[in-house]
């Protein structure tokens, strides 16, 4: 995983049709956010219900979106794009969330979104070129982040298994994953070493969760039979207290009513969602876009199959969250269940990618209610997604921090480590005004600028090599 390999990929060289496509897609996502039909930030989605129902204002919702997104845009999205030369959803879709909600008129939302897309595709490469010409080239140094991100990310299933099913199963999963990484490096050196290990880890987690749910349902059925054999009819006052009034329609449940109305609202805009799914799948097919931190570096290296595998595993961690928040709020995710990412990477041409993306989004929106009901019957599987998301965040936080310190060492030795690490610790002490995952890359950029200033003041000599 050499830096030299990545160096050739850090220039964001998009063709004119690709630039125009990115601009159009940003315009579309801003328009959809304006209609409160979908946003990318999972934290913003629950706030949209009050906005949809008129209990809060557009400006207040915009403030929430900006507060939850700004750190990821400037601390994670922009640095990752500059370091890898690949676009990412934090850089493209979080700003269009904000701009779409902010726009007071429908026609203004796509204009603002398209303008942001133009800033990204025309401005990012210029910023990249300027940074590479500086005495302290902190963007090249940031490529050091790739190895920690890719390899530590491999362990996220181990963390999830340990947290949900205990130390014994977690320890066995860790030994198995490390053995698979060593075997892959030895037998298939051209393949990303964590591919097989992650696959086995995720399958183990899902297998443990499904087994637990099946055993619990078997136990519940046995208990119900035992209660029936003891003579309880379940139709008296006790039975009514436990199960609700006899003959009570399911529609009287306020949550069921809310879920059904939210699903219906999304289905009414199915053609628009199909266009969105087609657009995002085509963007992924262009191989100028990565759906995650690890994926961005894999795309930059041309390892599209491995990138698809990594993003496919992430789907399991986000389906329950996206489905439940969509059903509760009436707003979907800009990338849906994110399944269009891995499918897009593997598509041979944009036309097929557009068709596949449209069909996948249509199926996702139509299946939302069924997915919500299924998750209610599989509580351990639903809990596994929570553990997966937590494990993904935890591994990436450590990997990004470690990679940022490696980048600091490359660009300025001990002084750079002092500055970058100090800025990160200061952010922690101040209550994290910049979210933790974005704080380390942001510190590298700020540290790189400071080192260049010190060089111009003749107070610092860049590290050689």
CSV table of C-alpha atoms in Angstrom, one decimal:
chain,number,residue,atom,x,y,z
A,1,UNK,CA,0.0,0.0,0.0
A,2,UNK,CA,2.7,2.4,-1.0
A,3,UNK,CA,2.3,6.1,-1.1
A,4,UNK,CA,3.8,6.2,-4.6
A,5,UNK,CA,0.9,4.2,-5.9
A,6,UNK,CA,-1.6,6.7,-4.5
A,7,UNK,CA,0.4,9.8,-5.6
A,8,UNK,CA,-0.6,9.4,-9.2
A,9,UNK,CA,-4.3,9.3,-8.2
A,10,UNK,CA,-4.5,12.4,-6.0
A,11,UNK,CA,-5.3,14.8,-8.9
A,12,UNK,CA,-9.1,15.1,-9.3
A,13,UNK,CA,-9.1,14.9,-13.1
A,14,UNK,CA,-12.7,14.8,-14.3
A,15,UNK,CA,-13.7,15.1,-17.9
A,16,UNK,CA,-16.2,17.8,-18.8
A,17,UNK,CA,-19.1,15.4,-19.1
A,18,UNK,CA,-18.3,14.1,-15.6
A,19,UNK,CA,-18.1,17.6,-14.2
A,20,UNK,CA,-21.4,18.5,-15.7
A,21,UNK,CA,-22.9,15.3,-14.3
A,22,UNK,CA,-21.7,16.0,-10.8
A,23,UNK,CA,-23.1,19.5,-11.0
A,24,UNK,CA,-26.5,18.2,-12.2
A,25,UNK,CA,-26.5,15.5,-9.4
A,26,UNK,CA,-25.8,18.2,-6.8
A,27,UNK,CA,-28.7,20.3,-8.2
A,28,UNK,CA,-31.0,17.2,-7.9
A,29,UNK,CA,-30.0,16.4,-4.4
A,30,UNK,CA,-30.5,20.0,-3.3
A,31,UNK,CA,-33.9,20.0,-4.8
A,32,UNK,CA,-34.9,16.8,-3.1
A,33,UNK,CA,-33.6,18.1,0.2
A,34,UNK,CA,-35.7,21.3,-0.3
A,35,UNK,CA,-38.8,19.1,-0.6
A,36,UNK,CA,-37.8,17.4,2.6
A,37,UNK,CA,-38.0,14.0,0.7
A,38,UNK,CA,-34.4,12.9,1.5
A,39,UNK,CA,-31.2,14.1,3.2
A,40,UNK,CA,-27.8,12.5,3.5
A,41,UNK,CA,-27.1,13.3,7.1
A,42,UNK,CA,-28.8,10.6,9.3
A,43,UNK,CA,-28.8,13.0,12.2
A,44,UNK,CA,-30.8,15.6,10.4
A,45,UNK,CA,-33.5,13.2,9.2
A,46,UNK,CA,-35.5,12.9,12.5
A,47,UNK,CA,-35.8,16.7,12.6
A,48,UNK,CA,-37.5,16.8,9.3
A,49,UNK,CA,-40.8,15.5,10.6
A,50,UNK,CA,-41.5,18.7,12.5
A,51,UNK,CA,-40.5,20.7,9.4
A,52,UNK,CA,-42.8,18.6,7.1
A,53,UNK,CA,-45.7,19.0,9.5
A,54,UNK,CA,-45.1,22.8,9.9
A,55,UNK,CA,-44.0,22.8,13.5
A,56,UNK,CA,-40.6,24.3,12.8
A,57,UNK,CA,-39.3,26.8,10.3
A,58,UNK,CA,-37.0,26.3,7.3
A,59,UNK,CA,-34.3,28.5,8.9
A,60,UNK,CA,-34.3,26.5,12.1
A,61,UNK,CA,-34.0,23.3,10.2
A,62,UNK,CA,-31.2,24.7,8.2
A,63,UNK,CA,-29.4,25.7,11.4
A,64,UNK,CA,-29.7,22.1,12.6
A,65,UNK,CA,-28.4,20.7,9.3
A,66,UNK,CA,-25.4,23.1,9.2
A,67,UNK,CA,-24.5,22.4,12.9
A,68,UNK,CA,-24.5,18.6,12.3
A,69,UNK,CA,-22.8,18.7,8.9
A,70,UNK,CA,-20.2,21.5,8.9
A,71,UNK,CA,-17.5,19.5,10.7
A,72,UNK,CA,-17.8,16.5,8.4
A,73,UNK,CA,-17.7,18.7,5.3
A,74,UNK,CA,-14.6,20.7,6.1
A,75,UNK,CA,-12.9,18.3,8.5
A,76,UNK,CA,-13.5,15.0,6.7
A,77,UNK,CA,-15.0,15.4,3.2
A,78,UNK,CA,-12.6,18.0,1.8
A,79,UNK,CA,-9.4,16.5,3.3
A,80,UNK,CA,-10.3,13.0,2.1
A,81,UNK,CA,-11.0,14.2,-1.4
A,82,UNK,CA,-7.8,16.1,-1.5
A,83,UNK,CA,-5.8,13.2,-0.1
A,84,UNK,CA,-7.3,10.5,-2.3
A,85,UNK,CA,-8.3,12.5,-5.4
A,86,UNK,CA,-11.7,10.9,-5.2
A,87,UNK,CA,-15.0,12.6,-4.4
A,88,UNK,CA,-17.1,11.5,-1.4
A,89,UNK,CA,-20.6,11.9,-0.1
A,90,UNK,CA,-19.6,14.2,2.8
A,91,UNK,CA,-18.2,16.7,0.3
A,92,UNK,CA,-21.1,16.5,-2.2
A,93,UNK,CA,-24.3,15.7,-0.4
A,94,UNK,CA,-24.0,17.3,3.1
A,95,UNK,CA,-23.7,20.8,1.6
A,96,UNK,CA,-26.6,20.1,-0.7
A,97,UNK,CA,-28.6,19.1,2.3
A,98,UNK,CA,-27.9,22.5,3.8
A,99,UNK,CA,-28.4,24.5,0.6
A,100,UNK,CA,-31.6,22.7,-0.3
A,101,UNK,CA,-33.2,23.2,3.1
A,102,UNK,CA,-32.0,26.8,3.1
A,103,UNK,CA,-33.5,27.8,-0.3
A,104,UNK,CA,-36.8,29.5,0.2
A,105,UNK,CA,-38.0,28.7,-3.4
A,106,UNK,CA,-38.1,25.4,-5.4
A,107,UNK,CA,-36.2,26.9,-8.3
A,108,UNK,CA,-33.5,28.3,-6.1
A,109,UNK,CA,-32.6,25.0,-4.5
A,110,UNK,CA,-31.2,23.3,-7.7
A,111,UNK,CA,-29.3,26.5,-8.6
A,112,UNK,CA,-27.6,26.5,-5.2
A,113,UNK,CA,-26.9,22.8,-5.3
A,114,UNK,CA,-25.5,23.1,-8.9
A,115,UNK,CA,-23.3,26.0,-7.8
A,116,UNK,CA,-21.8,23.9,-5.0
A,117,UNK,CA,-21.1,21.1,-7.5
A,118,UNK,CA,-19.3,23.6,-9.7
A,119,UNK,CA,-17.2,24.8,-6.8
A,120,UNK,CA,-16.1,21.2,-6.1
A,121,UNK,CA,-15.3,20.0,-9.6
A,122,UNK,CA,-13.7,23.2,-10.8
A,123,UNK,CA,-12.1,24.5,-7.6
A,124,UNK,CA,-10.9,21.4,-5.8
A,125,UNK,CA,-8.3,20.5,-8.4
A,126,UNK,CA,-6.9,24.1,-8.3
A,127,UNK,CA,-6.6,23.9,-4.5
A,128,UNK,CA,-4.9,20.5,-5.0
A,129,UNK,CA,-2.4,22.0,-7.4
A,130,UNK,CA,-1.6,25.0,-5.1
A,131,UNK,CA,-1.1,22.7,-2.1
A,132,UNK,CA,1.3,20.4,-4.0
A,133,UNK,CA,3.4,23.4,-4.9
A,134,UNK,CA,3.9,24.5,-1.3
A,135,UNK,CA,7.2,23.9,0.5
A,136,UNK,CA,5.4,21.6,2.9
A,137,UNK,CA,3.2,19.4,0.8
A,138,UNK,CA,0.7,18.3,3.4
A,139,UNK,CA,-1.7,16.7,0.8
A,140,UNK,CA,0.9,14.2,-0.3
A,141,UNK,CA,1.7,13.6,3.4
A,142,UNK,CA,-2.0,12.9,4.0
A,143,UNK,CA,-1.8,9.8,1.8
A,144,UNK,CA,-0.2,8.1,4.8
A,145,UNK,CA,-3.7,7.8,6.1
A,146,UNK,CA,-4.6,5.1,3.6
A,147,UNK,CA,-2.8,2.1,5.2
A,148,UNK,CA,-4.2,2.6,8.8
A,149,UNK,CA,-7.7,3.2,7.4
A,150,UNK,CA,-7.8,0.2,5.2
A,151,UNK,CA,-6.3,-2.3,7.6
A,152,UNK,CA,-7.8,-1.2,10.9
A,153,UNK,CA,-11.2,-0.9,9.2
A,154,UNK,CA,-10.9,-4.7,8.7
A,155,UNK,CA,-11.5,-5.3,12.4
A,156,UNK,CA,-14.9,-3.6,12.7
A,157,UNK,CA,-16.8,-6.9,12.7
A,158,UNK,CA,-14.6,-8.2,15.5
A,159,UNK,CA,-15.6,-5.1,17.7
A,160,UNK,CA,-19.3,-5.6,16.9
A,161,UNK,CA,-19.2,-9.3,17.7
A,162,UNK,CA,-17.3,-8.6,21.0
A,163,UNK,CA,-19.8,-5.9,22.1
A,164,UNK,CA,-22.9,-7.9,21.2
A,165,UNK,CA,-21.9,-11.5,21.9
A,166,UNK,CA,-19.1,-11.4,24.4
A,167,UNK,CA,-15.3,-11.7,24.7
A,168,UNK,CA,-15.0,-15.4,23.8
A,169,UNK,CA,-16.7,-15.1,20.4
A,170,UNK,CA,-15.0,-11.7,19.8
A,171,UNK,CA,-11.6,-13.2,20.5
A,172,UNK,CA,-12.2,-16.2,18.2
A,173,UNK,CA,-13.4,-13.8,15.5
A,174,UNK,CA,-10.2,-11.7,15.9
A,175,UNK,CA,-7.9,-14.7,15.6
A,176,UNK,CA,-9.8,-15.9,12.5
A,177,UNK,CA,-9.7,-12.5,10.9
A,178,UNK,CA,-5.9,-12.0,11.5
A,179,UNK,CA,-5.2,-15.5,10.1
A,180,UNK,CA,-7.3,-14.7,7.0
A,181,UNK,CA,-5.4,-11.4,6.5
A,182,UNK,CA,-2.0,-13.2,6.7
A,183,UNK,CA,-3.3,-15.9,4.4
A,184,UNK,CA,-4.6,-13.4,1.8
A,185,UNK,CA,-1.3,-11.4,1.9
A,186,UNK,CA,0.6,-14.6,1.3
A,187,UNK,CA,-1.6,-16.3,-1.3
A,188,UNK,CA,-3.2,-13.4,-3.2
A,189,UNK,CA,-0.9,-10.4,-2.8
A,190,UNK,CA,-2.7,-8.4,-5.5
A,191,UNK,CA,-6.0,-8.6,-3.5
A,192,UNK,CA,-6.8,-6.2,-0.6
A,193,UNK,CA,-5.7,-8.2,2.4
A,194,UNK,CA,-8.8,-7.4,4.5
A,195,UNK,CA,-11.4,-8.5,1.9
A,196,UNK,CA,-11.9,-12.1,3.0
A,197,UNK,CA,-11.5,-11.3,6.7
A,198,UNK,CA,-14.2,-8.7,6.6
A,199,UNK,CA,-16.6,-11.0,4.7
A,200,UNK,CA,-16.1,-13.8,7.3
A,201,UNK,CA,-16.5,-11.4,10.2
A,202,UNK,CA,-19.7,-9.9,9.0
A,203,UNK,CA,-21.2,-13.3,8.2
A,204,UNK,CA,-20.3,-14.5,11.7
A,205,UNK,CA,-22.0,-11.5,13.2
A,206,UNK,CA,-25.2,-12.0,11.2
A,207,UNK,CA,-25.1,-15.7,11.9
A,208,UNK,CA,-24.8,-15.2,15.6
A,209,UNK,CA,-27.7,-12.7,15.6
A,210,UNK,CA,-30.0,-14.8,13.5
A,211,UNK,CA,-29.4,-17.9,15.7
A,212,UNK,CA,-30.1,-15.9,18.8
A,213,UNK,CA,-33.4,-14.6,17.3
A,214,UNK,CA,-34.5,-18.1,16.2
A,215,UNK,CA,-33.7,-19.6,19.6
A,216,UNK,CA,-35.6,-16.8,21.3
A,217,UNK,CA,-38.7,-17.2,19.1
A,218,UNK,CA,-38.6,-21.0,19.8
A,219,UNK,CA,-38.5,-20.3,23.5
A,220,UNK,CA,-41.4,-17.8,23.2
A,221,UNK,CA,-43.5,-20.3,21.3
A,222,UNK,CA,-42.8,-23.0,23.9
A,223,UNK,CA,-43.8,-20.6,26.7
A,224,UNK,CA,-47.0,-19.6,24.9
A,225,UNK,CA,-47.9,-23.3,24.5
A,226,UNK,CA,-47.2,-23.9,28.1
A,227,UNK,CA,-49.5,-21.0,29.1
A,228,UNK,CA,-52.2,-22.3,26.8
A,229,UNK,CA,-52.0,-25.8,28.3
A,230,UNK,CA,-52.5,-24.3,31.8
A,231,UNK,CA,-56.0,-23.2,30.8
A,232,UNK,CA,-55.5,-19.4,30.0
A,233,UNK,CA,-57.7,-18.4,27.2
A,234,UNK,CA,-56.2,-14.9,26.7
A,235,UNK,CA,-59.6,-13.4,25.9
A,236,UNK,CA,-60.5,-12.1,29.4
A,237,UNK,CA,-59.4,-8.9,31.0
A,238,UNK,CA,-55.8,-10.1,31.4
A,239,UNK,CA,-55.6,-11.1,27.8
A,240,UNK,CA,-57.0,-7.7,26.7
A,241,UNK,CA,-54.5,-5.9,28.9
A,242,UNK,CA,-51.6,-7.8,27.4
A,243,UNK,CA,-52.6,-7.7,23.8
A,244,UNK,CA,-54.9,-4.8,23.5
A,245,UNK,CA,-58.7,-4.7,23.1
A,246,UNK,CA,-60.2,-7.6,21.2
A,247,UNK,CA,-60.8,-6.7,17.6
A,248,UNK,CA,-58.9,-3.4,17.9
A,249,UNK,CA,-57.8,-2.3,14.4
A,250,UNK,CA,-54.0,-2.1,13.9
A,251,UNK,CA,-54.5,1.3,12.4
A,252,UNK,CA,-55.3,2.8,15.8
A,253,UNK,CA,-51.6,2.4,16.8
A,254,UNK,CA,-50.2,5.9,16.3
A,255,UNK,CA,-46.8,4.7,15.4
A,256,UNK,CA,-48.2,2.3,12.8
A,257,UNK,CA,-50.3,5.2,11.4
A,258,UNK,CA,-47.2,7.4,11.2
A,259,UNK,CA,-45.1,4.7,9.5
A,260,UNK,CA,-47.7,4.0,6.9
A,261,UNK,CA,-48.2,7.7,6.1
A,262,UNK,CA,-44.5,8.2,5.8
A,263,UNK,CA,-44.1,5.2,3.5
A,264,UNK,CA,-47.0,6.5,1.3
A,265,UNK,CA,-45.4,10.0,1.1
A,266,UNK,CA,-42.2,8.5,-0.2
A,267,UNK,CA,-44.0,6.2,-2.7
A,268,UNK,CA,-45.8,9.2,-4.2
A,269,UNK,CA,-42.4,10.5,-5.3
A,270,UNK,CA,-41.1,7.2,-6.6
A,271,UNK,CA,-40.1,8.5,-10.1
A,272,UNK,CA,-38.0,11.2,-8.5
A,273,UNK,CA,-36.3,8.7,-6.3
A,274,UNK,CA,-35.6,6.5,-9.3
A,275,UNK,CA,-33.9,9.4,-11.0
A,276,UNK,CA,-31.8,10.0,-7.8
A,277,UNK,CA,-30.8,6.3,-7.6
A,278,UNK,CA,-29.8,6.3,-11.2
A,279,UNK,CA,-27.7,9.4,-10.8
A,280,UNK,CA,-25.8,8.1,-7.7
A,281,UNK,CA,-25.2,4.7,-9.3
A,282,UNK,CA,-23.8,6.4,-12.4
A,283,UNK,CA,-21.5,8.6,-10.3
A,284,UNK,CA,-20.1,5.5,-8.5
A,285,UNK,CA,-19.7,3.8,-11.9
A,286,UNK,CA,-17.5,6.7,-13.1
A,287,UNK,CA,-14.9,5.6,-10.4
A,288,UNK,CA,-14.4,9.3,-9.3
A,289,UNK,CA,-16.4,8.8,-6.2
A,290,UNK,CA,-16.0,6.7,-3.1
A,291,UNK,CA,-18.8,6.0,-0.6
A,292,UNK,CA,-16.6,5.8,2.5
A,293,UNK,CA,-13.2,6.6,3.9
A,294,UNK,CA,-11.6,3.2,3.1
A,295,UNK,CA,-13.5,3.0,-0.2
A,296,UNK,CA,-12.0,6.3,-1.4
A,297,UNK,CA,-8.4,5.0,-1.2
A,298,UNK,CA,-9.4,1.7,-2.8
A,299,UNK,CA,-11.1,3.5,-5.7
A,300,UNK,CA,-7.9,5.7,-6.0
A,301,UNK,CA,-5.9,2.5,-6.4
A,302,UNK,CA,-8.3,1.0,-9.0
A,303,UNK,CA,-9.4,-1.8,-6.7
A,304,UNK,CA,-13.1,-1.5,-7.6
A,305,UNK,CA,-14.1,-5.0,-6.6
A,306,UNK,CA,-12.6,-4.6,-3.1
A,307,UNK,CA,-14.3,-1.1,-2.8
A,308,UNK,CA,-17.6,-2.7,-3.6
A,309,UNK,CA,-17.1,-5.4,-1.0
A,310,UNK,CA,-16.2,-2.8,1.7
A,311,UNK,CA,-19.3,-0.6,1.0
A,312,UNK,CA,-21.5,-3.7,0.7
A,313,UNK,CA,-20.6,-4.6,4.3
A,314,UNK,CA,-21.4,-1.1,5.5
A,315,UNK,CA,-25.0,-1.6,4.1
A,316,UNK,CA,-25.7,-4.0,7.0
A,317,UNK,CA,-24.9,-1.3,9.5
A,318,UNK,CA,-27.2,1.3,8.0
A,319,UNK,CA,-30.3,-0.4,6.7
A,320,UNK,CA,-32.1,-0.5,10.1
A,321,UNK,CA,-31.2,3.1,10.9
A,322,UNK,CA,-32.2,4.5,7.5
A,323,UNK,CA,-35.4,2.4,7.3
A,324,UNK,CA,-36.7,3.4,10.8
A,325,UNK,CA,-35.8,7.1,10.5
A,326,UNK,CA,-37.4,7.2,7.0
A,327,UNK,CA,-40.6,5.6,8.3
A,328,UNK,CA,-40.6,7.9,11.3
A,329,UNK,CA,-39.9,11.1,9.5
A,330,UNK,CA,-41.2,10.7,6.0
A,331,UNK,CA,-37.7,11.5,4.6
A,332,UNK,CA,-35.4,9.0,3.0
A,333,UNK,CA,-31.6,8.9,2.6
A,334,UNK,CA,-30.0,10.6,-0.4
A,335,UNK,CA,-28.0,7.4,-1.0
A,336,UNK,CA,-30.9,5.2,0.1
A,337,UNK,CA,-29.5,2.1,1.8
A,338,UNK,CA,-26.2,2.9,0.1
A,339,UNK,CA,-26.5,-0.4,-1.9
A,340,UNK,CA,-26.1,1.7,-5.1
A,341,UNK,CA,-22.5,2.4,-4.2
A,342,UNK,CA,-21.1,-1.1,-4.6
A,343,UNK,CA,-23.3,-1.9,-7.5
A,344,UNK,CA,-22.2,1.2,-9.3
A,345,UNK,CA,-18.5,0.4,-8.8
A,346,UNK,CA,-19.0,-2.9,-10.6
A,347,UNK,CA,-21.2,-1.8,-13.5
A,348,UNK,CA,-19.5,-1.9,-16.9
A,349,UNK,CA,-21.1,1.2,-18.3
A,350,UNK,CA,-23.2,4.2,-17.2
A,351,UNK,CA,-26.4,3.1,-19.0
A,352,UNK,CA,-26.6,-0.1,-17.1
A,353,UNK,CA,-25.6,1.7,-13.9
A,354,UNK,CA,-28.5,4.1,-14.4
A,355,UNK,CA,-31.0,1.3,-14.9
A,356,UNK,CA,-29.7,-0.7,-11.9
A,357,UNK,CA,-29.7,2.4,-9.7
A,358,UNK,CA,-33.3,3.3,-10.6
A,359,UNK,CA,-34.6,-0.2,-10.0
A,360,UNK,CA,-32.7,-0.6,-6.7
A,361,UNK,CA,-34.1,2.7,-5.4
A,362,UNK,CA,-37.6,1.8,-6.5
A,363,UNK,CA,-37.4,-1.5,-4.7
A,364,UNK,CA,-36.0,0.1,-1.5
A,365,UNK,CA,-38.8,2.7,-1.3
A,366,UNK,CA,-41.5,0.1,-2.0
A,367,UNK,CA,-40.1,-2.3,0.6
A,368,UNK,CA,-39.7,0.2,3.4
A,369,UNK,CA,-42.8,-0.9,5.3
A,370,UNK,CA,-41.9,-4.6,4.9
A,371,UNK,CA,-38.4,-4.0,6.1
A,372,UNK,CA,-39.7,-2.1,9.2
A,373,UNK,CA,-41.9,-5.0,10.1
A,374,UNK,CA,-39.2,-7.6,9.5
A,375,UNK,CA,-36.8,-5.6,11.8
A,376,UNK,CA,-39.4,-5.7,14.5
A,377,UNK,CA,-39.3,-9.5,14.4
A,378,UNK,CA,-35.5,-9.8,14.4
A,379,UNK,CA,-34.4,-7.7,17.4
A,380,UNK,CA,-30.9,-9.2,17.6
A,381,UNK,CA,-30.3,-8.5,13.9
A,382,UNK,CA,-31.5,-4.9,14.4
A,383,UNK,CA,-29.2,-4.5,17.3
A,384,UNK,CA,-26.3,-5.9,15.2
A,385,UNK,CA,-26.6,-2.9,12.9
A,386,UNK,CA,-26.2,-0.6,15.9
A,387,UNK,CA,-23.0,-2.4,17.0
A,388,UNK,CA,-21.7,-2.4,13.4
A,389,UNK,CA,-22.2,1.3,13.1
A,390,UNK,CA,-20.5,1.9,16.4
A,391,UNK,CA,-17.6,-0.4,15.5
A,392,UNK,CA,-17.2,1.3,12.1
A,393,UNK,CA,-17.0,4.7,13.8
A,394,UNK,CA,-14.6,3.5,16.4
A,395,UNK,CA,-12.1,1.8,14.0
A,396,UNK,CA,-12.2,4.7,11.7
A,397,UNK,CA,-11.6,7.2,14.5
A,398,UNK,CA,-8.5,5.4,15.6
A,399,UNK,CA,-7.3,4.8,12.0
A,400,UNK,CA,-7.8,8.4,11.0
A,401,UNK,CA,-6.0,9.7,14.1
A,402,UNK,CA,-3.1,7.3,13.6
A,403,UNK,CA,-2.9,8.1,9.9
A,404,UNK,CA,-3.0,11.8,10.6
A,405,UNK,CA,-0.1,11.5,13.0
A,406,UNK,CA,1.8,9.5,10.4
A,407,UNK,CA,1.1,12.3,7.9
A,408,UNK,CA,2.3,14.9,10.4
A,409,UNK,CA,5.6,13.0,10.9
A,410,UNK,CA,6.2,12.9,7.1
A,411,UNK,CA,5.6,16.6,6.6
A,412,UNK,CA,7.3,18.0,9.7
A,413,UNK,CA,8.7,15.4,12.1
A,414,UNK,CA,8.3,16.1,15.8
A,415,UNK,CA,7.2,19.7,15.4
A,416,UNK,CA,4.3,18.6,13.1
A,417,UNK,CA,3.3,15.9,15.4
A,418,UNK,CA,3.2,18.5,18.2
A,419,UNK,CA,1.0,20.8,16.2
A,420,UNK,CA,-1.4,18.2,14.8
A,421,UNK,CA,-1.7,16.2,17.9
A,422,UNK,CA,-2.0,19.4,20.0
A,423,UNK,CA,-4.8,20.7,17.8
A,424,UNK,CA,-6.6,17.4,18.1
A,425,UNK,CA,-6.2,17.4,21.9
A,426,UNK,CA,-7.3,21.0,22.1
A,427,UNK,CA,-10.5,20.1,20.2
A,428,UNK,CA,-11.2,17.4,22.7
A,429,UNK,CA,-10.6,19.8,25.7
A,430,UNK,CA,-12.9,22.3,24.2
A,431,UNK,CA,-15.8,19.9,24.0
A,432,UNK,CA,-15.2,18.9,20.3
A,433,UNK,CA,-16.4,21.8,18.3
A,434,UNK,CA,-15.2,19.7,15.4
A,435,UNK,CA,-16.5,16.2,15.4
A,436,UNK,CA,-13.9,13.7,16.5
A,437,UNK,CA,-13.6,11.8,13.2
A,438,UNK,CA,-13.0,15.0,11.3
A,439,UNK,CA,-10.7,16.7,13.9
A,440,UNK,CA,-7.5,14.8,12.9
A,441,UNK,CA,-7.6,15.5,9.1
A,442,UNK,CA,-8.6,19.1,9.8
A,443,UNK,CA,-5.6,19.3,12.2
A,444,UNK,CA,-3.3,18.0,9.4
A,445,UNK,CA,-4.4,20.8,7.0
A,446,UNK,CA,-4.2,23.5,9.7
A,447,UNK,CA,-0.8,22.1,10.7
A,448,UNK,CA,0.4,22.1,7.1
A,449,UNK,CA,-0.6,25.7,6.6
A,450,UNK,CA,1.2,26.7,9.9
A,451,UNK,CA,4.4,24.8,8.9
A,452,UNK,CA,4.4,26.7,5.5
A,453,UNK,CA,4.1,30.0,7.4
A,454,UNK,CA,7.0,29.0,9.6
A,455,UNK,CA,9.0,28.1,6.5
A,456,UNK,CA,8.4,31.5,5.0
A,457,UNK,CA,9.5,33.1,8.3
A,458,UNK,CA,12.6,31.0,8.1
A,459,UNK,CA,11.7,29.2,11.3
A,460,UNK,CA,11.3,25.7,9.9
A,461,UNK,CA,13.0,23.5,7.4
A,462,UNK,CA,10.8,20.8,5.7
A,463,UNK,CA,11.6,17.2,6.3
A,464,UNK,CA,13.6,15.6,3.4
A,465,UNK,CA,12.5,12.5,1.6
